[in-house]
Structures are given as C-alpha cells and as structure tokens.
GROMACS .gro file of C-alpha atoms in nm:
model
  230
    1MET     CA    1  -1.634  -6.055  -2.917
    2SER     CA    2  -1.302  -5.868  -2.909
    3ASN     CA    3  -1.166  -5.722  -2.592
    4PRO     CA    4  -1.333  -5.379  -2.539
    5SER     CA    5  -0.991  -5.219  -2.502
    6TYR     CA    6  -0.928  -5.279  -2.870
    7ARG     CA    7  -1.062  -5.007  -3.100
    8ILE     CA    8  -1.117  -5.080  -3.467
    9PHE     CA    9  -1.153  -4.808  -3.726
   10ASP     CA   10  -1.197  -4.801  -4.106
   11ALA     CA   11  -0.880  -4.645  -4.249
   12SER     CA   12  -0.972  -4.670  -4.617
   13GLU     CA   13  -1.170  -4.890  -4.852
   14HIS     CA   14  -0.896  -5.156  -4.820
   15ALA     CA   15  -0.745  -5.096  -4.475
   16VAL     CA   16  -0.849  -5.124  -4.110
   17LEU     CA   17  -0.673  -4.961  -3.813
   18ILE     CA   18  -0.671  -5.135  -3.476
   19TYR     CA   19  -0.567  -4.952  -3.159
   20PHE     CA   20  -0.452  -5.195  -2.886
   21SER     CA   21  -0.379  -4.951  -2.604
   22ASP     CA   22  -0.278  -4.593  -2.520
   23THR     CA   23   0.025  -4.723  -2.327
   24ILE     CA   24   0.356  -4.824  -2.478
   25SER     CA   25   0.499  -5.144  -2.329
   26SER     CA   26   0.683  -5.460  -2.422
   27GLU     CA   27   0.366  -5.661  -2.346
   28GLN     CA   28   0.166  -5.453  -2.595
   29THR     CA   29   0.440  -5.490  -2.856
   30GLN     CA   30   0.435  -5.867  -2.825
   31LYS     CA   31   0.054  -5.869  -2.856
   32LEU     CA   32   0.083  -5.664  -3.176
   33ALA     CA   33   0.340  -5.899  -3.316
   34ALA     CA   34   0.133  -6.204  -3.225
   35PHE     CA   35  -0.174  -6.047  -3.385
   36SER     CA   36   0.016  -5.974  -3.706
   37HIS     CA   37   0.154  -6.329  -3.725
   38ALA     CA   38  -0.186  -6.486  -3.658
   39LEU     CA   39  -0.372  -6.272  -3.908
   40LYS     CA   40  -0.119  -6.341  -4.190
   41ALA     CA   41  -0.122  -6.712  -4.105
   42SER     CA   42  -0.503  -6.720  -4.118
   43LEU     CA   43  -0.567  -6.515  -4.429
   44GLY     CA   44  -0.243  -6.556  -4.626
   45GLU     CA   45  -0.236  -6.359  -4.953
   46LEU     CA   46  -0.556  -6.183  -4.865
   47ILE     CA   47  -0.343  -5.968  -4.640
   48VAL     CA   48  -0.129  -5.711  -4.828
   49ASP     CA   49   0.052  -5.589  -4.520
   50VAL     CA   50   0.024  -5.539  -4.145
   51THR     CA   51   0.207  -5.222  -4.037
   52ILE     CA   52   0.277  -5.221  -3.664
   53SER     CA   53   0.335  -4.905  -3.463
   54TYR     CA   54   0.379  -4.858  -3.088
   55THR     CA   55   0.015  -4.923  -2.992
   56SER     CA   56  -0.165  -4.991  -3.319
   57ALA     CA   57  -0.174  -5.208  -3.630
   58LEU     CA   58  -0.280  -5.102  -3.981
   59VAL     CA   59  -0.415  -5.398  -4.177
   60THR     CA   60  -0.414  -5.360  -4.554
   61TYR     CA   61  -0.605  -5.626  -4.742
   62GLN     CA   62  -0.716  -5.741  -5.087
   63SER     CA   63  -1.048  -5.561  -5.105
   64LEU     CA   64  -1.144  -5.740  -5.431
   65SER     CA   65  -1.105  -6.081  -5.262
   66ILE     CA   66  -1.244  -6.022  -4.912
   67ASP     CA   67  -1.506  -5.776  -4.809
   68HIS     CA   68  -1.485  -5.519  -4.528
   69PHE     CA   69  -1.724  -5.701  -4.300
   70SER     CA   70  -1.536  -6.031  -4.324
   71ILE     CA   71  -1.194  -5.884  -4.256
   72LYS     CA   72  -1.325  -5.706  -3.949
   73GLN     CA   73  -1.494  -6.022  -3.818
   74LYS     CA   74  -1.166  -6.214  -3.866
   75ILE     CA   75  -0.974  -5.941  -3.684
   76LYS     CA   76  -1.223  -5.948  -3.394
   77SER     CA   77  -1.199  -6.328  -3.372
   78ILE     CA   78  -0.819  -6.318  -3.355
   79LEU     CA   79  -0.825  -6.038  -3.095
   80SER     CA   80  -1.061  -6.242  -2.876
   81GLN     CA   81  -0.816  -6.532  -2.877
   82LEU     CA   82  -0.496  -6.330  -2.858
   83SER     CA   83  -0.404  -6.433  -2.505
   84ASP     CA   84  -0.408  -6.800  -2.617
   85ILE     CA   85  -0.199  -6.756  -2.933
   86ALA     CA   86   0.150  -6.897  -2.898
   87PHE     CA   87   0.405  -6.672  -3.057
   88SER     CA   88   0.782  -6.710  -3.020
   89VAL     CA   89   1.015  -6.411  -3.007
   90LYS     CA   90   1.388  -6.417  -3.024
   91GLN     CA   91   1.657  -6.231  -2.834
   92ILE     CA   92   1.932  -6.066  -3.038
   93GLU     CA   93   2.267  -5.988  -2.881
   94LEU     CA   94   2.449  -5.692  -3.030
   95PRO     CA   95   2.814  -5.611  -2.959
   96ALA     CA   96   2.858  -5.257  -2.831
   97TYR     CA   97   3.174  -5.049  -2.806
   98TYR     CA   98   3.101  -4.772  -2.557
   99HIS     CA   99   3.359  -4.495  -2.584
  100SER     CA  100   3.374  -4.124  -2.656
  101GLU     CA  101   3.562  -4.186  -2.979
  102VAL     CA  102   3.245  -4.342  -3.125
  103GLY     CA  103   2.993  -4.194  -2.881
  104ALA     CA  104   3.023  -3.819  -2.893
  105ASP     CA  105   2.769  -3.757  -2.615
  106LEU     CA  106   2.883  -4.025  -2.375
  107ASN     CA  107   3.102  -3.805  -2.149
  108ALA     CA  108   2.852  -3.518  -2.150
  109MET     CA  109   2.567  -3.752  -2.053
  110ALA     CA  110   2.769  -3.897  -1.765
  111LYS     CA  111   2.857  -3.549  -1.642
  112ALA     CA  112   2.499  -3.421  -1.672
  113LYS     CA  113   2.364  -3.713  -1.472
  114ASN     CA  114   2.648  -3.719  -1.216
  115LEU     CA  115   2.742  -4.069  -1.329
  116THR     CA  116   3.064  -4.230  -1.446
  117VAL     CA  117   3.100  -4.361  -1.802
  118SER     CA  118   3.108  -4.709  -1.649
  119ASP     CA  119   2.767  -4.637  -1.489
  120ILE     CA  120   2.626  -4.542  -1.830
  121ILE     CA  121   2.760  -4.864  -1.984
  122LYS     CA  122   2.626  -5.074  -1.697
  123TYR     CA  123   2.275  -4.927  -1.705
  124HIS     CA  124   2.252  -4.943  -2.087
  125SER     CA  125   2.389  -5.291  -2.136
  126GLU     CA  126   2.214  -5.466  -1.848
  127GLN     CA  127   1.873  -5.390  -1.989
  128ILE     CA  128   1.679  -5.616  -2.227
  129TYR     CA  129   1.495  -5.402  -2.484
  130SER     CA  130   1.186  -5.479  -2.685
  131VAL     CA  131   1.167  -5.385  -3.059
  132PHE     CA  132   0.878  -5.142  -3.044
  133ALA     CA  133   0.881  -5.033  -3.404
  134ILE     CA  134   1.098  -5.032  -3.720
  135GLY     CA  135   1.116  -4.721  -3.929
  136PHE     CA  136   1.282  -4.385  -4.003
  137ALA     CA  137   1.534  -4.578  -4.206
  138PRO     CA  138   1.557  -4.948  -4.313
  139GLY     CA  139   1.677  -5.145  -4.013
  140PHE     CA  140   1.630  -4.861  -3.762
  141ALA     CA  141   1.465  -5.029  -3.462
  142PHE     CA  142   1.311  -4.823  -3.185
  143LEU     CA  143   1.409  -5.009  -2.864
  144GLY     CA  144   1.271  -4.964  -2.518
  145GLU     CA  145   1.270  -4.881  -2.256
  146VAL     CA  146   1.603  -4.757  -2.122
  147ASN     CA  147   1.661  -4.725  -1.751
  148PRO     CA  148   1.496  -4.399  -1.639
  149ILE     CA  149   1.836  -4.282  -1.511
  150LEU     CA  150   1.956  -4.274  -1.875
  151ALA     CA  151   1.653  -4.097  -2.024
  152THR     CA  152   1.783  -3.797  -2.217
  153PRO     CA  153   1.601  -3.561  -2.453
  154ARG     CA  154   1.693  -3.543  -2.821
  155LEU     CA  155   1.955  -3.289  -2.920
  156ALA     CA  156   1.826  -2.938  -2.974
  157THR     CA  157   2.005  -2.933  -3.311
  158PRO     CA  158   2.033  -3.267  -3.496
  159ARG     CA  159   2.365  -3.368  -3.643
  160LYS     CA  160   2.396  -3.353  -4.023
  161LYS     CA  161   2.562  -3.695  -4.014
  162VAL     CA  162   2.564  -3.978  -3.769
  163ALA     CA  163   2.798  -4.271  -3.830
  164LYS     CA  164   2.666  -4.612  -3.923
  165GLY     CA  165   2.629  -4.836  -3.620
  166SER     CA  166   2.603  -4.548  -3.374
  167ILE     CA  167   2.424  -4.651  -3.051
  168ALA     CA  168   2.207  -4.370  -2.927
  169ILE     CA  169   1.947  -4.266  -2.669
  170ALA     CA  170   1.644  -4.034  -2.703
  171ASP     CA  171   1.413  -4.001  -2.405
  172ARG     CA  172   1.333  -4.361  -2.289
  173GLN     CA  173   1.435  -4.522  -2.615
  174THR     CA  174   1.759  -4.646  -2.764
  175ALA     CA  175   1.860  -4.743  -3.118
  176VAL     CA  176   2.140  -4.831  -3.354
  177TYR     CA  177   2.175  -4.622  -3.669
  178PRO     CA  178   2.184  -4.886  -3.949
  179ALA     CA  179   2.345  -4.644  -4.197
  180ALA     CA  180   2.503  -4.306  -4.192
  181SER     CA  181   2.234  -4.044  -4.174
  182PRO     CA  182   2.129  -3.721  -4.004
  183GLY     CA  183   2.011  -3.770  -3.647
  184GLY     CA  184   1.935  -3.597  -3.324
  185TRP     CA  185   1.981  -3.879  -3.069
  186ASN     CA  186   2.251  -3.882  -2.802
  187LEU     CA  187   2.549  -4.099  -2.913
  188ILE     CA  188   2.704  -4.333  -2.657
  189GLY     CA  189   2.877  -4.598  -2.859
  190ASN     CA  190   2.883  -4.803  -3.177
  191CYS     CA  191   2.775  -5.151  -3.289
  192PRO     CA  192   2.997  -5.308  -3.563
  193VAL     CA  193   2.729  -5.550  -3.683
  194SER     CA  194   2.531  -5.451  -3.988
  195LEU     CA  195   2.158  -5.433  -3.912
  196PHE     CA  196   2.023  -5.413  -4.268
  197ASP     CA  197   2.123  -5.600  -4.582
  198ALA     CA  198   1.873  -5.601  -4.867
  199ALA     CA  199   2.049  -5.906  -5.018
  200ASN     CA  200   1.968  -6.119  -4.713
  201THR     CA  201   1.640  -6.297  -4.632
  202PRO     CA  202   1.516  -6.158  -4.404
  203PRO     CA  203   1.709  -5.829  -4.450
  204LEU     CA  204   1.686  -5.751  -4.070
  205PRO     CA  205   1.806  -5.962  -3.775
  206PHE     CA  206   1.495  -5.884  -3.572
  207ASN     CA  207   1.123  -5.828  -3.594
  208ILE     CA  208   0.881  -5.616  -3.391
  209GLY     CA  209   0.831  -5.797  -3.063
  210ASP     CA  210   1.177  -5.942  -3.051
  211SER     CA  211   1.421  -5.839  -2.780
  212VAL     CA  212   1.774  -5.694  -2.794
  213LYS     CA  213   2.056  -5.696  -2.543
  214PHE     CA  214   2.384  -5.506  -2.590
  215ILE     CA  215   2.703  -5.680  -2.502
  216PRO     CA  216   2.998  -5.448  -2.417
  217ILE     CA  217   3.315  -5.512  -2.612
  218GLU     CA  218   3.665  -5.364  -2.609
  219ARG     CA  219   3.817  -5.153  -2.885
  220ASN     CA  220   4.025  -5.435  -3.038
  221GLU     CA  221   3.718  -5.658  -3.061
  222PHE     CA  222   3.517  -5.369  -3.218
  223ILE     CA  223   3.782  -5.329  -3.488
  224ARG     CA  224   3.804  -5.707  -3.546
  225LEU     CA  225   3.426  -5.720  -3.603
  226GLY     CA  226   3.455  -5.450  -3.872
  227GLY     CA  227   3.396  -5.135  -3.666
  228HIS     CA  228   3.537  -4.805  -3.790
  229ILE     CA  229   3.660  -4.505  -3.593
  230ASP     CA  230   3.655  -4.177  -3.783
   0.00000   0.00000   0.00000
C-alpha cells in the first residue's frame, strides 16, 4: 500500500492528482521528481504527462490504453517503493553579477535589512537551491529556499518590464527571469546565461528536483559572457 501521507484524487477521466505533502521542501521536490521519472519509465507512452507542482503531481494518461483502476494501482505501487528508487539530480552553477545597475532593488533591500550589499551577495550565493517548480514563463524556475534574512515580499506594484536574466527574490524564493517580461520580484542582479532555448534538447538546463548555485562574477566577466546593461 502507498504511504498514508500520499493522497490520490481523480482529476478527470484521464488524469489523477497525487498530493505528497502540505509542506514545501527540497526533500519533497526530489520525491516528486523521482516519482515522475519512475512512472514514465514504467509506463512509457501510456503516460501523456506528469505535471509537478510544489507538493503535488498531476498524472495525465492514455485513457483508451490503460484503465483508471490500473493507473492508480501502478501509482500506489511506485509510491510504496519511492524511498528505494535511485534518482540522480544535477547541480547547475549560474554566473551572477550582483550590482545595482542590473539589480534595481539591491541597495534598497540592503538598507531595509540593515545589511551591506556584500552581505546580500554572500547570503544569496552561498545557498544551494532546489528547483521547486517551472512555470510562469518557459525556463522560469522557482528556486528555494533563500536564507530567511533575505526573504522579501513581492513589490506592491509589479514592473511592466524586467530584463532578461534578472535575478530576483520574492518571499523565500529566488529565480532568474529567462526572458524580458513583467514581474513583481525584487531584483538583485543578472545572470548572462540563457535559461531557455527551444532549439536545444532539452530546452532547459535543469529539471524539477535539480539544484542551482549562483557564482558571483565581476562586471567584465558578465559582459564577456553576453550580459547586457541597459
């Protein structure tokens, strides 16, 4: 039987929703990623998609090829063995130029928290973040969790345009904007590496469950790597 902490619900005639926990954590994220990998490996083309969120997974399947009872039994079987499933994750290092000329909220954040800019850089770059979810825009990874010292609410009024590569913080999460877009997160720097390219396979450098570490770089290195300063 599956672990009683897992909750399974019918989402539609060809989809099942599994709740893993009510708590967001890197451990839960890696369980979700391992579950997705194991289910796809076991059922192959019978699985249309596994959409992972912070604490849940939506499994969409070929309802003409596998019945509702069978898919739920397979899900329960995998959940019961989840702690024994080997699943490798990778760590991605992203260059980060932390400066007010690319991070409009960096100085204000430091002042509000009675920290120096160097403190902000240290606390942000020393952390290893888990990829909790990918969404909002292609390549936009929700990373967590930031050091509690850096936790900052979203802006009251979102910006109409945030530059591509902007590194930002909202509450206990951080992210890199993969393309220019509106946004209400607090900007502290910029990453010159492109995080989404539809022509590549895969189009993203990371998956849910992987980890990310930011590596501080100087201005000249930022420019050399293709960074732009407006």
